[in-house]
Coordinates of C-alpha atoms and ligand atoms in Angstrom, one line a residue:
M1 CA 77.3 102.1 87.8
R2 CA 75.6 103.7 84.8
I3 CA 73.3 102.8 82.2
A4 CA 72.7 104.7 79.1
V5 CA 69.0 104.1 77.3
P6 CA 67.2 105.9 74.5
N7 CA 65.8 109.3 75.6
K8 CA 62.8 109.5 73.1
G9 CA 62.0 107.5 69.9
R10 CA 60.5 103.9 69.4
L11 CA 62.9 102.7 72.0
H12 CA 62.4 104.6 74.9
E13 CA 59.1 103.1 76.2
P14 CA 60.1 99.5 75.5
T15 CA 63.8 100.0 77.5
I16 CA 62.1 101.6 80.7
D17 CA 59.4 98.7 80.6
L18 CA 62.3 96.2 80.5
L19 CA 64.3 97.9 83.2
E20 CA 60.9 98.0 85.3
R21 CA 59.9 94.4 84.7
A22 CA 63.7 93.5 85.6
G23 CA 63.3 95.0 88.9
L24 CA 65.2 98.0 88.1
H25 CA 62.4 100.6 89.0
L26 CA 63.5 104.4 88.2
E27 CA 62.9 107.1 91.2
N28 CA 63.5 110.6 91.3
G29 CA 61.2 111.5 88.2
A30 CA 62.4 109.7 85.0
D31 CA 60.4 112.7 83.0
R32 CA 62.6 114.8 81.1
K33 CA 66.0 114.5 82.9
L34 CA 69.0 113.7 81.8
Y35 CA 69.6 111.0 84.7
A36 CA 67.3 108.9 87.1
D37 CA 68.4 107.1 90.2
T38 CA 66.8 103.6 90.1
V39 CA 65.7 101.3 93.5
D40 CA 69.3 99.8 93.7
P41 CA 71.5 102.9 94.8
D42 CA 74.3 101.6 93.0
V43 CA 72.5 101.6 89.2
S44 CA 71.6 105.0 87.8
V45 CA 69.9 105.7 84.4
L46 CA 71.4 108.4 81.7
F47 CA 69.3 109.1 78.7
A48 CA 70.6 109.9 75.8
R49 CA 69.9 109.6 71.9
A50 CA 69.7 105.9 70.7
A51 CA 72.8 106.7 68.0
D52 CA 75.0 108.5 70.5
I53 CA 74.4 105.6 73.4
P54 CA 77.7 103.3 72.0
E55 CA 79.9 106.8 72.0
Y56 CA 78.6 107.3 76.1
V57 CA 79.5 104.1 77.0
A58 CA 83.1 104.1 75.0
D59 CA 83.9 107.0 76.5
G60 CA 83.1 106.4 79.8
A61 CA 80.1 108.8 80.4
A62 CA 78.0 105.5 81.1
D63 CA 79.7 101.6 81.8
L64 CA 76.7 100.1 80.0
G65 CA 74.4 100.8 77.1
I66 CA 70.9 99.7 75.9
T67 CA 70.3 100.8 72.0
G68 CA 70.0 99.2 68.8
Y69 CA 72.9 96.8 67.2
D70 CA 72.7 99.2 64.3
Q71 CA 73.8 102.0 66.1
V72 CA 76.5 99.9 67.9
R73 CA 77.9 99.0 64.2
E74 CA 77.5 102.5 63.0
A75 CA 79.4 104.3 66.2
R76 CA 82.0 101.5 65.8
A77 CA 82.7 101.7 69.2
D78 CA 85.2 98.8 69.3
T79 CA 85.9 99.2 73.4
V80 CA 82.3 97.8 74.1
S81 CA 81.2 94.2 73.8
E82 CA 77.8 92.7 73.5
L83 CA 75.9 91.3 76.9
L84 CA 72.5 90.3 75.6
D85 CA 70.1 90.3 72.7
L86 CA 67.2 92.1 74.2
E87 CA 65.2 90.7 71.3
F88 CA 63.0 93.8 70.8
G89 CA 63.4 96.8 68.1
R90 CA 63.7 94.2 65.5
C91 CA 64.3 95.9 62.1
R92 CA 66.8 95.1 59.0
L93 CA 69.0 97.8 57.2
V94 CA 68.4 96.9 53.5
L95 CA 70.0 98.5 50.3
A96 CA 66.5 99.9 48.7
A97 CA 66.0 101.6 45.2
P98 CA 62.8 102.5 43.0
E99 CA 60.7 100.0 42.4
D100 CA 60.3 100.8 38.9
G101 CA 63.7 101.9 37.9
D102 CA 66.8 100.1 36.7
I103 CA 68.8 99.4 39.9
E104 CA 68.1 95.5 40.5
T105 CA 71.3 94.3 41.9
V106 CA 74.5 95.9 43.7
D107 CA 76.5 95.9 40.9
D108 CA 73.9 98.4 39.2
L109 CA 75.1 100.8 41.8
A110 CA 78.6 101.4 40.0
G111 CA 78.7 105.3 39.7
A112 CA 75.2 106.0 41.7
T113 CA 74.5 108.1 44.8
V114 CA 73.2 106.1 47.9
A115 CA 71.8 108.1 50.6
T116 CA 71.7 106.9 54.5
E117 CA 71.8 107.7 58.1
F118 CA 74.5 105.0 58.4
P119 CA 77.3 106.1 56.2
N120 CA 80.0 104.1 58.0
I121 CA 77.7 100.7 57.8
T122 CA 77.0 101.1 54.5
R123 CA 80.9 102.1 53.2
D124 CA 81.6 98.8 55.2
F125 CA 79.0 96.9 53.0
F126 CA 80.3 98.3 49.9
A127 CA 83.8 97.9 50.5
E128 CA 82.9 94.0 50.6
T129 CA 81.1 94.0 47.4
G130 CA 83.7 95.6 45.5
V131 CA 81.4 98.2 44.2
S132 CA 81.8 101.9 45.2
P133 CA 78.8 104.4 45.0
D134 CA 78.9 107.8 46.4
I135 CA 77.5 107.8 49.7
V136 CA 75.6 111.0 51.0
E137 CA 74.6 111.1 54.8
V138 CA 71.2 112.2 55.6
S139 CA 69.6 112.8 59.2
G140 CA 66.0 111.5 58.3
A141 CA 63.2 110.9 55.8
T142 CA 65.9 108.9 53.7
E143 CA 63.4 107.5 51.5
L144 CA 62.4 110.6 49.8
T145 CA 65.7 111.3 48.8
P146 CA 65.6 108.9 45.6
H147 CA 62.6 110.9 44.3
V148 CA 64.1 114.6 44.7
E149 CA 67.1 113.2 43.1
M150 CA 69.2 113.6 45.6
A151 CA 70.1 109.8 45.4
D152 CA 69.5 106.9 43.4
A153 CA 69.5 104.3 45.7
I154 CA 69.1 104.4 50.0
V155 CA 70.4 102.1 52.8
D156 CA 67.6 102.5 55.4
I157 CA 65.8 100.8 58.2
T158 CA 62.7 98.3 57.6
S159 CA 60.4 96.4 59.5
T160 CA 57.0 96.1 58.1
G161 CA 57.9 97.4 54.9
T162 CA 55.2 99.9 54.9
T163 CA 57.4 102.9 54.5
L164 CA 59.4 101.2 51.5
K165 CA 56.3 100.4 49.7
M166 CA 54.9 104.0 50.4
N167 CA 57.7 105.3 48.6
R168 CA 57.8 103.1 45.8
L169 CA 60.8 101.5 47.0
A170 CA 62.0 97.6 46.8
V171 CA 64.5 95.9 48.6
V172 CA 67.6 95.2 46.5
D173 CA 69.6 93.7 49.6
E174 CA 70.2 93.1 53.2
V175 CA 72.7 94.9 54.7
L176 CA 72.7 94.0 58.2
S177 CA 69.9 92.5 60.6
S178 CA 69.3 94.2 63.8
S179 CA 67.6 94.1 67.5
V180 CA 67.8 96.1 70.7
R181 CA 71.6 94.8 72.8
L182 CA 72.6 95.5 75.8
F183 CA 76.6 96.3 76.0
G184 CA 79.1 97.2 78.0
R185 CA 82.8 98.7 78.1
E186 CA 85.5 96.3 78.2
D187 CA 86.7 97.1 81.5
V188 CA 83.6 96.7 83.4
L189 CA 82.4 93.5 82.2
E190 CA 83.6 91.6 85.1
E191 CA 82.0 93.8 87.6
P192 CA 79.4 92.2 90.0
K193 CA 77.1 95.0 89.3
V194 CA 77.4 94.4 85.8
R195 CA 76.4 90.6 86.0
E196 CA 73.6 91.8 88.3
V197 CA 72.0 93.9 85.5
R198 CA 72.6 91.4 82.9
T199 CA 70.9 88.3 84.9
A200 CA 68.1 90.8 85.6
L201 CA 67.6 91.5 82.2
S202 CA 67.9 88.1 81.0
S203 CA 65.5 86.8 83.6
V204 CA 62.7 88.8 82.0
I205 CA 63.5 88.1 78.5
Q206 CA 63.8 84.3 79.3
A207 CA 60.4 84.3 81.1
E208 CA 58.9 86.1 77.9
G209 CA 57.9 82.8 75.9
K210 CA 57.2 80.7 79.0
R211 CA 54.1 80.2 81.3
Y212 CA 53.7 78.5 84.6
L213 CA 51.0 75.5 84.6
M214 CA 49.8 74.2 88.0
M215 CA 47.6 71.5 88.2
N216 CA 45.9 68.7 90.7
V217 CA 46.9 65.0 89.7
P218 CA 45.6 61.9 91.5
E219 CA 48.8 60.0 92.7
D220 CA 47.9 56.9 90.6
R221 CA 48.3 59.0 87.4
L222 CA 51.4 61.2 88.5
E223 CA 53.5 59.3 86.2
A224 CA 51.5 59.7 83.0
V225 CA 50.9 63.5 83.6
R226 CA 54.6 63.7 84.0
D227 CA 55.3 61.9 81.0
V228 CA 53.2 64.4 78.8
I229 CA 55.0 67.7 80.6
P230 CA 57.4 69.1 78.0
G231 CA 59.9 72.0 78.7
M232 CA 62.4 72.8 81.5
G233 CA 63.8 69.9 84.0
G234 CA 61.0 67.6 85.6
P235 CA 57.6 69.3 87.2
T236 CA 58.0 70.2 90.7
V237 CA 55.4 67.6 92.5
M238 CA 53.9 68.9 96.3
D239 CA 51.7 67.0 98.5
V240 CA 48.1 69.0 98.9
A241 CA 46.7 69.0 102.3
N242 CA 43.7 66.8 102.7
G243 CA 44.1 66.4 98.9
G244 CA 42.4 62.8 99.2
G245 CA 45.0 60.8 96.8
K246 CA 45.6 64.1 94.9
V247 CA 49.4 66.1 94.6
A248 CA 50.1 69.5 93.0
V249 CA 52.1 69.4 89.8
H250 CA 53.7 72.6 88.6
A251 CA 55.8 73.1 85.7
V252 CA 57.6 76.1 83.3
V253 CA 56.5 75.3 79.7
D254 CA 56.9 77.2 76.4
E255 CA 53.9 79.3 75.7
R256 CA 53.5 77.4 72.2
D257 CA 53.3 73.9 74.1
V258 CA 50.6 75.5 76.5
F259 CA 47.5 74.6 74.2
E260 CA 48.4 70.8 73.4
T261 CA 50.2 70.1 77.0
I262 CA 46.6 71.4 78.5
T263 CA 44.8 68.8 76.2
E264 CA 47.6 65.7 77.3
V265 CA 47.6 66.3 81.1
K266 CA 43.6 66.5 81.2
K267 CA 43.8 63.1 79.1
A268 CA 46.4 62.0 81.5
G269 CA 44.0 62.3 84.5
A270 CA 45.2 66.2 85.8
S271 CA 42.5 68.3 86.9
D272 CA 42.3 71.8 88.1
I273 CA 44.5 73.2 85.6
L274 CA 45.9 76.8 85.7
V275 CA 48.4 78.8 83.6
T276 CA 50.1 82.1 84.6
E277 CA 52.3 84.3 83.1
I278 CA 56.2 84.4 84.6
E279 CA 57.4 87.8 85.3
R280 CA 60.9 86.7 85.6
L281 CA 63.2 83.5 85.4
V282 CA 66.5 82.9 86.4
E283 CA 67.8 79.8 85.6
Ligands
LIG1 N1 60.8 100.6 62.1 C1 61.6 100.0 63.1 N2 61.3 98.7 63.4 C2 62.0 98.2 64.5 N3 63.0 98.9 65.1 C3 63.5 100.3 64.3 C4 62.6 100.3 63.5 N4 63.2 101.6 63.1 C5 63.9 102.3 64.2 N5 64.2 100.8 65.0 C6 65.4 100.7 66.0 O1 65.2 101.9 66.9 C7 66.6 102.5 66.7 C8 65.9 104.1 66.6 O2 65.2 104.8 66.1 P1 64.2 105.7 66.2 O3 63.5 106.1 65.5 O4 63.8 105.6 67.9 O5 65.5 106.7 66.9 P2 65.8 108.1 66.1 O6 64.8 108.1 64.7 O7 67.4 107.7 65.8 O8 65.7 108.8 67.0 P3 65.7 110.3 67.0 O9 64.3 111.3 67.0 O10 66.3 111.2 68.3 O11 66.2 111.1 65.6 C9 67.2 102.4 65.6 O12 68.5 102.5 65.6 C10 67.1 100.6 65.2 O13 67.6 100.2 66.2
LIG2 O1 59.2 99.4 57.7 P1 58.6 100.1 58.8 O2 57.6 99.7 59.5 O3 57.5 101.1 57.9 O4 59.4 101.1 59.6 C1 60.4 101.7 58.7 C2 60.3 103.0 59.3 O5 60.8 103.1 60.7 C3 61.9 104.0 60.8 O6 61.5 105.2 61.1 P2 60.6 105.9 62.4 O7 58.9 105.6 62.1 O8 61.4 105.6 63.4 O9 60.7 107.4 62.1 P3 61.6 108.7 62.0 O10 62.1 108.5 60.7 O11 61.2 109.8 62.2 O12 62.8 108.1 62.9 C4 62.7 104.0 59.8 O13 63.5 105.2 59.7 C5 61.6 103.7 58.5 O14 61.4 105.0 58.0
LIG3 MG1 63.5 106.4 63.7

Protein backbone atom coordinates (compact mmCIF):
# COMPACT_ATOMS: atom_id res chain seq x y z
CA MET A 1 0.00 0.00 0.00
CA ARG A 2 1.38 3.36 -1.00
CA ILE A 3 0.62 6.82 0.41
CA ALA A 4 1.38 9.93 -1.68
CA VAL A 5 2.53 12.88 0.45
CA PRO A 6 3.75 16.41 -0.40
CA ASN A 7 7.44 16.42 -1.36
CA LYS A 8 8.01 20.09 -0.44
CA GLY A 9 6.16 23.28 0.41
CA ARG A 10 4.35 24.08 3.61
CA LEU A 11 2.55 20.72 3.84
CA HIS A 12 5.66 18.52 3.63
CA GLU A 13 6.94 18.74 7.19
CA PRO A 14 3.64 18.63 9.08
CA THR A 15 2.64 15.58 7.01
CA ILE A 16 5.86 13.69 7.78
CA ASP A 17 5.52 14.71 11.41
CA LEU A 18 1.97 13.33 11.52
CA LEU A 19 3.05 10.01 9.97
CA GLU A 20 5.84 9.74 12.55
CA ARG A 21 3.51 10.51 15.44
CA ALA A 22 1.09 7.89 14.11
CA GLY A 23 3.92 5.35 14.35
CA LEU A 24 4.52 5.11 10.59
CA HIS A 25 8.23 5.95 10.84
CA LEU A 26 9.94 6.61 7.52
CA GLU A 27 12.98 4.54 6.67
CA ASN A 28 15.64 4.39 3.97
CA GLY A 29 16.47 8.06 3.69
CA ALA A 30 13.31 10.06 3.15
CA ASP A 31 15.50 12.91 1.90
CA ARG A 32 15.27 13.90 -1.74
CA LYS A 33 13.97 10.53 -2.83
CA LEU A 34 10.85 9.68 -4.71
CA TYR A 35 9.93 6.83 -2.40
CA ALA A 36 10.50 5.89 1.22
CA ASP A 37 9.73 2.73 3.13
CA THR A 38 8.04 2.82 6.48
CA VAL A 39 8.41 0.70 9.57
CA ASP A 40 5.42 -1.29 8.23
CA PRO A 41 6.70 -3.45 5.35
CA ASP A 42 3.30 -3.16 3.66
CA VAL A 43 3.22 0.64 3.65
CA SER A 44 5.47 2.88 1.52
CA VAL A 45 5.45 6.59 0.83
CA LEU A 46 5.60 8.38 -2.53
CA PHE A 47 6.68 12.04 -2.53
CA ALA A 48 4.84 14.24 -5.03
CA ARG A 49 3.77 17.86 -5.53
CA ALA A 50 0.75 18.78 -3.44
CA ALA A 51 -1.21 19.57 -6.60
CA ASP A 52 -0.40 16.24 -8.28
CA ILE A 53 -1.35 13.98 -5.38
CA PRO A 54 -5.09 13.54 -6.16
CA GLU A 55 -4.20 12.52 -9.72
CA TYR A 56 -1.57 10.04 -8.50
CA VAL A 57 -4.15 8.39 -6.29
CA ALA A 58 -6.85 8.36 -8.97
CA ASP A 59 -4.41 6.82 -11.48
CA GLY A 60 -3.16 4.13 -9.10
CA ALA A 61 0.41 5.41 -8.63
CA ALA A 62 -0.57 5.56 -4.95
CA ASP A 63 -3.54 4.15 -3.02
CA LEU A 64 -3.92 6.88 -0.43
CA GLY A 65 -3.03 10.56 -0.59
CA ILE A 66 -2.49 13.41 1.83
CA THR A 67 -2.97 16.94 0.49
CA GLY A 68 -5.19 20.02 0.71
CA TYR A 69 -8.92 19.72 0.02
CA ASP A 70 -8.45 22.58 -2.48
CA GLN A 71 -6.14 20.36 -4.51
CA VAL A 72 -8.55 17.44 -4.43
CA ARG A 73 -11.35 19.66 -5.70
CA GLU A 74 -9.18 21.31 -8.33
CA ALA A 75 -8.03 17.94 -9.69
CA ARG A 76 -11.66 16.80 -10.09
CA ALA A 77 -10.45 13.34 -9.18
CA ASP A 78 -13.85 11.73 -8.87
CA THR A 79 -12.64 8.21 -8.11
CA VAL A 80 -11.18 9.26 -4.76
CA SER A 81 -13.01 9.58 -1.45
CA GLU A 82 -12.12 11.45 1.68
CA LEU A 83 -11.22 9.31 4.69
CA LEU A 84 -10.19 11.85 7.31
CA ASP A 85 -9.80 15.57 7.94
CA LEU A 86 -6.25 15.95 9.24
CA GLU A 87 -7.03 19.42 10.60
CA PHE A 88 -3.92 21.28 9.51
CA GLY A 89 -3.15 23.46 6.47
CA ARG A 90 -6.35 25.37 7.13
CA CYS A 91 -6.93 28.10 4.60
CA ARG A 92 -9.64 29.70 2.48
CA LEU A 93 -9.81 30.19 -1.26
CA VAL A 94 -11.21 33.66 -1.76
CA LEU A 95 -12.18 35.97 -4.56
CA ALA A 96 -10.25 39.20 -3.97
CA ALA A 97 -9.94 42.53 -5.79
CA PRO A 98 -7.98 45.78 -5.31
CA GLU A 99 -9.05 47.56 -2.10
CA ASP A 100 -9.53 50.90 -3.78
CA GLY A 101 -11.12 49.61 -7.00
CA ASP A 102 -14.77 49.32 -7.94
CA ILE A 103 -15.22 45.56 -7.58
CA GLU A 104 -17.25 45.01 -4.44
CA THR A 105 -19.51 42.09 -5.24
CA VAL A 106 -19.41 39.08 -7.54
CA ASP A 107 -21.78 40.86 -9.93
CA ASP A 108 -19.14 43.52 -10.57
CA LEU A 109 -17.07 40.84 -12.33
CA ALA A 110 -19.22 40.57 -15.45
CA GLY A 111 -16.83 40.98 -18.38
CA ALA A 112 -13.80 41.10 -16.09
CA THR A 113 -10.70 38.87 -15.87
CA VAL A 114 -9.89 36.66 -12.88
CA ALA A 115 -6.43 35.16 -12.37
CA THR A 116 -5.97 31.98 -10.36
CA GLU A 117 -3.97 28.83 -9.77
CA PHE A 118 -7.33 27.07 -9.37
CA PRO A 119 -9.19 27.44 -12.69
CA ASN A 120 -11.55 24.50 -12.18
CA ILE A 121 -12.71 25.59 -8.72
CA THR A 122 -13.02 29.15 -10.01
CA ARG A 123 -15.11 28.05 -12.99
CA ASP A 124 -17.38 25.99 -10.73
CA PHE A 125 -17.77 28.95 -8.39
CA PHE A 126 -18.79 31.36 -11.15
CA ALA A 127 -21.08 28.77 -12.78
CA GLU A 128 -23.24 29.04 -9.66
CA THR A 129 -23.32 32.83 -9.65
CA GLY A 130 -24.43 33.37 -13.23
CA VAL A 131 -21.52 35.77 -13.81
CA SER A 132 -18.87 34.52 -16.25
CA PRO A 133 -15.60 36.45 -16.22
CA ASP A 134 -12.56 35.34 -18.23
CA ILE A 135 -10.38 33.04 -16.18
CA VAL A 136 -6.62 33.22 -16.60
CA GLU A 137 -4.50 30.43 -15.13
CA VAL A 138 -1.25 31.45 -13.44
CA SER A 139 1.21 29.27 -11.54
CA GLY A 140 2.13 31.55 -8.64
CA ALA A 141 2.33 35.11 -7.33
CA THR A 142 -1.34 35.49 -8.21
CA GLU A 143 -1.65 38.52 -5.93
CA LEU A 144 0.50 40.57 -8.31
CA THR A 145 -1.73 40.13 -11.37
CA PRO A 146 -4.26 42.91 -10.60
CA HIS A 147 -1.36 45.37 -10.30
CA VAL A 148 0.15 44.54 -13.67
CA GLU A 149 -3.15 44.72 -15.50
CA MET A 150 -3.29 41.00 -16.10
CA ALA A 151 -6.48 40.63 -14.11
CA ASP A 152 -9.20 42.60 -12.34
CA ALA A 153 -9.51 40.12 -9.49
CA ILE A 154 -8.01 36.87 -8.25
CA VAL A 155 -9.08 33.62 -6.64
CA ASP A 156 -6.31 32.61 -4.27
CA ILE A 157 -5.44 31.08 -0.92
CA THR A 158 -5.48 33.15 2.23
CA SER A 159 -4.95 32.19 5.85
CA THR A 160 -3.63 35.04 7.97
CA GLY A 161 -4.58 37.62 5.32
CA THR A 162 -1.09 39.14 5.30
CA THR A 163 -0.37 38.54 1.62
CA LEU A 164 -3.68 40.05 0.50
CA LYS A 165 -3.11 43.09 2.70
CA MET A 166 0.47 43.54 1.50
CA ASN A 167 -0.85 43.58 -2.05
CA ARG A 168 -3.73 45.96 -1.19
CA LEU A 169 -6.39 43.38 -2.05
CA ALA A 170 -9.70 42.88 -0.24
CA VAL A 171 -11.88 39.76 -0.03
CA VAL A 172 -14.99 39.96 -2.21
CA ASP A 173 -16.33 36.48 -1.48
CA GLU A 174 -15.32 33.10 -0.07
CA VAL A 175 -14.98 30.34 -2.65
CA LEU A 176 -13.88 27.32 -0.59
CA SER A 177 -12.61 26.50 2.84
CA SER A 178 -9.84 23.91 2.98
CA SER A 179 -7.69 21.78 5.25
CA VAL A 180 -5.46 18.79 4.64
CA ARG A 181 -7.28 15.50 4.08
CA LEU A 182 -6.47 11.80 3.88
CA PHE A 183 -8.22 10.32 0.88
CA GLY A 184 -8.12 7.09 -1.05
CA ARG A 185 -9.13 5.51 -4.30
CA GLU A 186 -12.60 4.05 -3.99
CA ASP A 187 -11.48 0.48 -4.73
CA VAL A 188 -9.07 0.36 -1.76
CA LEU A 189 -11.23 1.94 0.94
CA GLU A 190 -12.29 -1.37 2.48
CA GLU A 191 -8.80 -2.87 2.63
CA PRO A 192 -7.63 -3.69 6.18
CA LYS A 193 -4.34 -1.83 5.69
CA VAL A 194 -6.17 1.32 4.63
CA ARG A 195 -8.31 1.12 7.76
CA GLU A 196 -5.18 0.62 9.87
CA VAL A 197 -3.54 3.72 8.43
CA ARG A 198 -6.72 5.75 8.92
CA THR A 199 -7.03 4.59 12.54
CA ALA A 200 -3.38 5.43 13.25
CA LEU A 201 -3.68 8.95 11.82
CA SER A 202 -7.04 9.51 13.47
CA SER A 203 -5.60 8.48 16.85
CA VAL A 204 -3.05 11.31 16.66
CA ILE A 205 -5.72 13.87 15.83
CA GLN A 206 -8.02 12.60 18.58
CA ALA A 207 -5.19 12.95 21.09
CA GLU A 208 -4.18 16.45 20.06
CA GLY A 209 -6.71 18.42 22.06
CA LYS A 210 -6.62 16.10 25.07
CA ARG A 211 -4.55 15.77 28.25
CA TYR A 212 -4.08 12.87 30.65
CA LEU A 213 -4.69 13.72 34.29
CA MET A 214 -3.40 11.61 37.19
CA MET A 215 -4.02 12.28 40.87
CA ASN A 216 -4.25 10.70 44.27
CA VAL A 217 -7.57 10.85 46.06
CA PRO A 218 -8.59 9.78 49.60
CA GLU A 219 -11.13 6.99 49.19
CA ASP A 220 -13.82 8.92 51.01
CA ARG A 221 -13.40 11.84 48.53
CA LEU A 222 -13.61 9.66 45.42
CA GLU A 223 -17.24 10.45 44.62
CA ALA A 224 -16.67 14.20 44.99
CA VAL A 225 -13.66 14.03 42.62
CA ARG A 226 -15.51 11.84 40.14
CA ASP A 227 -18.30 14.41 40.02
CA VAL A 228 -16.05 17.21 38.80
CA ILE A 229 -14.07 15.30 36.15
CA PRO A 230 -15.51 16.03 32.69
CA GLY A 231 -14.77 14.18 29.49
CA MET A 232 -14.47 10.74 28.08
CA GLY A 233 -16.29 8.05 30.06
CA GLY A 234 -15.58 7.60 33.74
CA PRO A 235 -12.11 8.03 35.21
CA THR A 236 -9.96 4.96 35.88
CA VAL A 237 -9.56 4.27 39.60
CA MET A 238 -6.61 2.19 40.86
CA ASP A 239 -5.43 1.04 44.25
CA VAL A 240 -2.16 2.57 45.41
CA ALA A 241 0.28 0.20 47.14
CA ASN A 242 0.58 1.36 50.76
CA GLY A 243 -1.66 4.23 49.79
CA GLY A 244 -2.93 4.84 53.28
CA GLY A 245 -6.56 5.07 52.20
CA LYS A 246 -5.80 6.79 48.91
CA VAL A 247 -6.56 5.66 45.35
CA ALA A 248 -5.09 6.83 42.04
CA VAL A 249 -7.50 8.42 39.59
CA HIS A 250 -6.62 8.80 35.88
CA ALA A 251 -8.74 10.61 33.32
CA VAL A 252 -8.62 11.99 29.77
CA VAL A 253 -9.75 15.60 29.69
CA ASP A 254 -10.13 18.22 26.96
CA GLU A 255 -7.12 20.54 27.01
CA ARG A 256 -9.36 23.57 27.43
CA ASP A 257 -10.96 22.06 30.57
CA VAL A 258 -7.66 21.24 32.30
CA PHE A 259 -7.26 24.50 34.20
CA GLU A 260 -10.72 24.44 35.69
CA THR A 261 -10.64 20.69 36.36
CA ILE A 262 -7.44 20.97 38.40
CA THR A 263 -8.99 23.69 40.55
CA GLU A 264 -12.11 21.59 41.05
CA VAL A 265 -10.46 18.25 41.84
CA LYS A 266 -8.09 19.94 44.27
CA LYS A 267 -11.07 21.50 46.03
CA ALA A 268 -12.71 18.07 46.10
CA GLY A 269 -9.68 16.57 47.88
CA ALA A 270 -7.24 15.36 45.18
CA SER A 271 -3.48 15.80 45.56
CA ASP A 272 -0.25 14.96 43.61
CA ILE A 273 -1.92 15.99 40.34
CA LEU A 274 0.01 15.29 37.12
CA VAL A 275 -0.94 16.47 33.63
CA THR A 276 0.66 14.89 30.56
CA GLU A 277 0.21 15.03 26.79
CA ILE A 278 -1.25 12.04 24.98
CA GLU A 279 0.48 10.74 21.86
CA ARG A 280 -2.36 8.70 20.46
CA LEU A 281 -5.88 7.86 21.41
CA VAL A 282 -7.69 4.95 19.78
CA GLU A 283 -11.36 4.91 20.72
N1 LIG B 1 -1.13 30.25 3.62
C1 LIG B 1 -1.58 29.01 3.77
N2 LIG B 1 -2.09 28.61 4.93
C2 LIG B 1 -2.54 27.36 5.09
N3 LIG B 1 -2.52 26.43 4.13
C3 LIG B 1 -2.02 26.77 2.96
C4 LIG B 1 -1.51 28.07 2.71
N4 LIG B 1 -1.05 28.12 1.46
C5 LIG B 1 -1.26 26.89 0.95
N5 LIG B 1 -1.86 26.09 1.82
C6 LIG B 1 -2.25 24.67 1.62
O1 LIG B 1 -1.09 23.97 1.20
C7 LIG B 1 -1.27 23.43 -0.10
C8 LIG B 1 0.04 23.44 -0.84
O2 LIG B 1 0.60 24.72 -0.82
P1 LIG B 1 2.16 24.96 -0.97
O3 LIG B 1 2.37 26.41 -1.05
O4 LIG B 1 2.92 24.16 0.01
O5 LIG B 1 2.42 24.24 -2.29
P2 LIG B 1 2.56 24.81 -3.69
O6 LIG B 1 2.80 26.27 -3.64
O7 LIG B 1 1.44 24.30 -4.50
O8 LIG B 1 3.85 23.97 -4.03
P3 LIG B 1 4.93 24.17 -5.10
O9 LIG B 1 6.04 24.82 -4.35
O10 LIG B 1 5.22 22.75 -5.47
O11 LIG B 1 4.33 25.02 -6.17
C9 LIG B 1 -2.36 24.29 -0.70
O12 LIG B 1 -3.02 23.61 -1.73
C10 LIG B 1 -3.25 24.54 0.48
O13 LIG B 1 -4.08 23.42 0.73
O1 LIG C 1 -2.90 34.76 4.15
P1 LIG C 1 -1.43 34.44 4.22
O2 LIG C 1 -1.05 33.89 5.56
O3 LIG C 1 -0.56 35.58 3.82
O4 LIG C 1 -1.15 33.22 3.21
C1 LIG C 1 -1.48 33.31 1.86
C2 LIG C 1 -0.34 32.95 0.97
O5 LIG C 1 0.15 31.66 1.28
C3 LIG C 1 0.34 30.93 0.06
O6 LIG C 1 1.57 31.19 -0.50
P2 LIG C 1 2.93 30.48 0.00
O7 LIG C 1 3.43 31.13 1.23
O8 LIG C 1 2.69 29.02 0.08
O9 LIG C 1 3.95 30.80 -1.15
P3 LIG C 1 3.95 30.27 -2.65
O10 LIG C 1 3.28 31.37 -3.42
O11 LIG C 1 5.39 30.12 -2.94
O12 LIG C 1 3.23 28.98 -2.72
C4 LIG C 1 -0.76 31.48 -0.82
O13 LIG C 1 -0.48 31.25 -2.19
C5 LIG C 1 -0.81 32.94 -0.47
O14 LIG C 1 0.05 33.69 -1.27
MG1 LIG D 1 2.13 27.96 -1.88
